[in-house]
C-alpha cells in the first residue's frame, strides 16, 4: 500500500445520495480473478448509455472536472460488501472520497486499499459542492496528519475523524495482515484456552 | 455488568486489544465463494503466507453459477474460469468446497445453516454482506471485504472496533399473511437505510420468539439493508431443535454441553443498548418497495409518499412510478422467488400453498430458484414441484441467480420484477431492470394475477 500524508487536487462532484456499490461497479463486472481493470467500469451504467456512448451530463464525463478527489452525496458505498467498488475507484484514479456519511463495509474496504474516506458535516459538504460546481479548478487539500480538509483560496476547512490505528497504517503504508501475523503466538494461545 | 447477547459472543472472541485501537477478534467459521475470494488467495500467494486454519473455512459456488443444466460445463468463459479458480484454490489449500453439482452446494447463507455449520455463539464471516443471515442463530456474523478475507486466511482473526448495540423489539401477533419478510421490510421502511450504520442489531420480542428459524434468517439477512453490520436473535429451543442432528452439528454429549452454553447467551435483563426501537406487530401489513433502495417500502395498500428530495425523485423516475400513487394494478411480467433472503423450503411451501390449483397469468415469467441442492430435493420430494409446474412456474437449479444477475438470469430493461430478494438497487437484477421487493406470498399472488393486487383484502 502507498503511504498517504497529504493530498492536493481538484475534485469531481457526484451530488447523489445513497450511492450503492452496485452502481460503483455493477455485478456483471465481478467475474475477474485479479484486482486490475475495474477502474474502466467504475459507475459504468451512469457513465455510459445502453449503446456504450458516454452520458454527457454525468459529472465523471464532464471535461471541466478532473482530479483525484470525489465529492459524493450522503451515505456513500451502501449495499454489497464487494471490495471491487474500492478497487474500481482506486483504478479510476481516486485517492480521497468525501461524503457526509459512509457505509461501514465500504469505509473499511477503502481504507484497506489506500483510499481515504473523509467524512464531513452536511454543511461543509454543501460548501464543497458549491466551490467545485462554481469553479471546477478549485483545489482541495486533505491532510491526514492533521485530519483536516480545506478549500484552497478560502478559509473554509473542517477536521475529520479516523480510527487512530487506521491512520497510522495509512501514513506508513502497512496493512492489517502485517499486524495480525505479528500476533500469531497470541492467537495460537487463544485457540488453546478459549472459553466457549 | 449486564451483558447483551452481542457482548457475550464478542467478548468471548477477543484475542487482544490494540492500544487506543481495534481489537483482534477470533473467527470460528469463514465461508467463501467464487467472487470475493480469488484476489485474497492471490494476495496470500504473492506474500508467501500459508492459509492458517483451512479446516475452519468452507466454500461453495453460488454467485456466478447457471441455474439450468448444471451438469454441463459452464458456458460463460469468465464464470467458468472463476469457478475453476475457486476449486483450484480450495484443493491447493485443503479447504472443503461444495462445488457446483455437489449435494451440499447452494447459496452460502442457505447451505451453512442447513448443514449445521452455523451455530449459536459463533463468530462467522464471509465476503458477502448478507452474512448477517447467520445471526438468526445467535451468532455474530457479518460480511467482509476481500482484504479482510485475506486477513482471516492468514490469521483466522480480524482487526475490528466493537460496534455499538441496537435493539429492535416487535411485540404482538402478526396478522394473517404477514411474513417475516414483511416484518423486516417494515422495519427498514421506518428506520431508513443507514439507521443501523455502526451498530449490531438484536431483534427481540414475541414476534421473533414465535418465528421459525427460516423466518429469523430472512429477518437477520436484511439487517445490512438498514446499514447494520449484522443482526442477531437470541438462541432458544427453536434454534437448538433446528441445529440438532444436522451434518456438521455437534453430536450427543457434545451437543448437550453446547446447548448448556448456548442457553447462557441471551441478553441479560436490564442490559443497556445504545439505541432501541419498538414496533407493534399489529401495525405490519404485507409490504412492497417502490424505489431503488430497500428503505423505500410501503404497505401494499398504501400510496407512494411525496418527497421533493432529488435522490428520491431520481429513484421514482428510474422505477417509472409517481409520488402519491398506489402500486395496485401495476402490471408485472417477472416474478422471482429465490435469493438467500427467501429461498428456503418454508418460502416455497408458502408459495405452493397459494399457487395450488391456480394458473400463473399469461404475461408472467415466474422463476423459482431454490437456495440449495437440499432445498431443491425437498421441493421435489414434497410434491411442490408438481404444483408449481402445473401452475406454469419454472423451477430452476440452486444459486444466487436473479438476485444479482451475474449469470444469465437477468430481468430485461424497464421490466418490473416482483422479487423475494433483498436489494432493489438500479440495475441489480439486470441493466435497467426495476425491482419490487416483497414476500414469497406477495410474489406468488402477483404471478397468478399478472399485476400487483391488494392481498390484504383477500386475506381478510
Ligand atoms: S442470493 Fe443475493 S444477496 Fe444472497 S448471497 Fe447471493 S447475491 Fe448475495
Short mmCIF file of C-alpha atoms and ligand atoms in Angstrom, two decimals, chain B residues 33 62-63 107-109 128-130 221 338-341 399-401 403-404 421-423 428, ligand 1:
data_model
loop_
_atom_site.label_atom_id
_atom_site.label_comp_id
_atom_site.label_asym_id
_atom_site.label_seq_id
_atom_site.Cartn_x
_atom_site.Cartn_y
_atom_site.Cartn_z
CA UNK B 33 -17.42 -18.23 -2.61
CA UNK B 62 -23.19 -19.74 -5.85
CA UNK B 63 -22.95 -16.18 -7.17
CA UNK B 107 -26.13 -20.15 -1.67
CA UNK B 108 -23.61 -19.70 1.09
CA UNK B 109 -26.21 -18.38 3.58
CA UNK B 128 -20.70 -11.16 1.29
CA UNK B 129 -22.78 -8.57 3.08
CA UNK B 130 -25.73 -10.89 3.76
CA UNK B 221 -30.46 -11.39 6.36
CA UNK B 338 -35.22 -17.01 -4.58
CA UNK B 339 -32.06 -15.49 -3.01
CA UNK B 340 -30.59 -16.00 0.43
CA UNK B 341 -33.46 -13.96 1.86
CA UNK B 399 -27.79 -20.35 -6.85
CA UNK B 400 -27.95 -16.58 -6.38
CA UNK B 401 -29.47 -16.20 -9.81
CA UNK B 403 -30.77 -11.68 -7.03
CA UNK B 404 -27.70 -10.10 -8.56
CA UNK B 421 -34.55 -10.92 -2.86
CA UNK B 422 -33.09 -8.15 -0.73
CA UNK B 423 -31.94 -5.32 -2.98
CA UNK B 428 -29.40 -5.03 -9.56
S1 LIG C 1 -28.57 -14.52 -3.03
FE1 LIG C 1 -28.12 -12.41 -3.49
S2 LIG C 1 -27.76 -11.41 -1.59
FE2 LIG C 1 -27.69 -13.59 -1.22
S3 LIG C 1 -25.54 -14.13 -1.33
FE3 LIG C 1 -26.40 -14.40 -3.36
S4 LIG C 1 -26.09 -12.47 -4.38
FE4 LIG C 1 -25.77 -12.08 -2.22
#
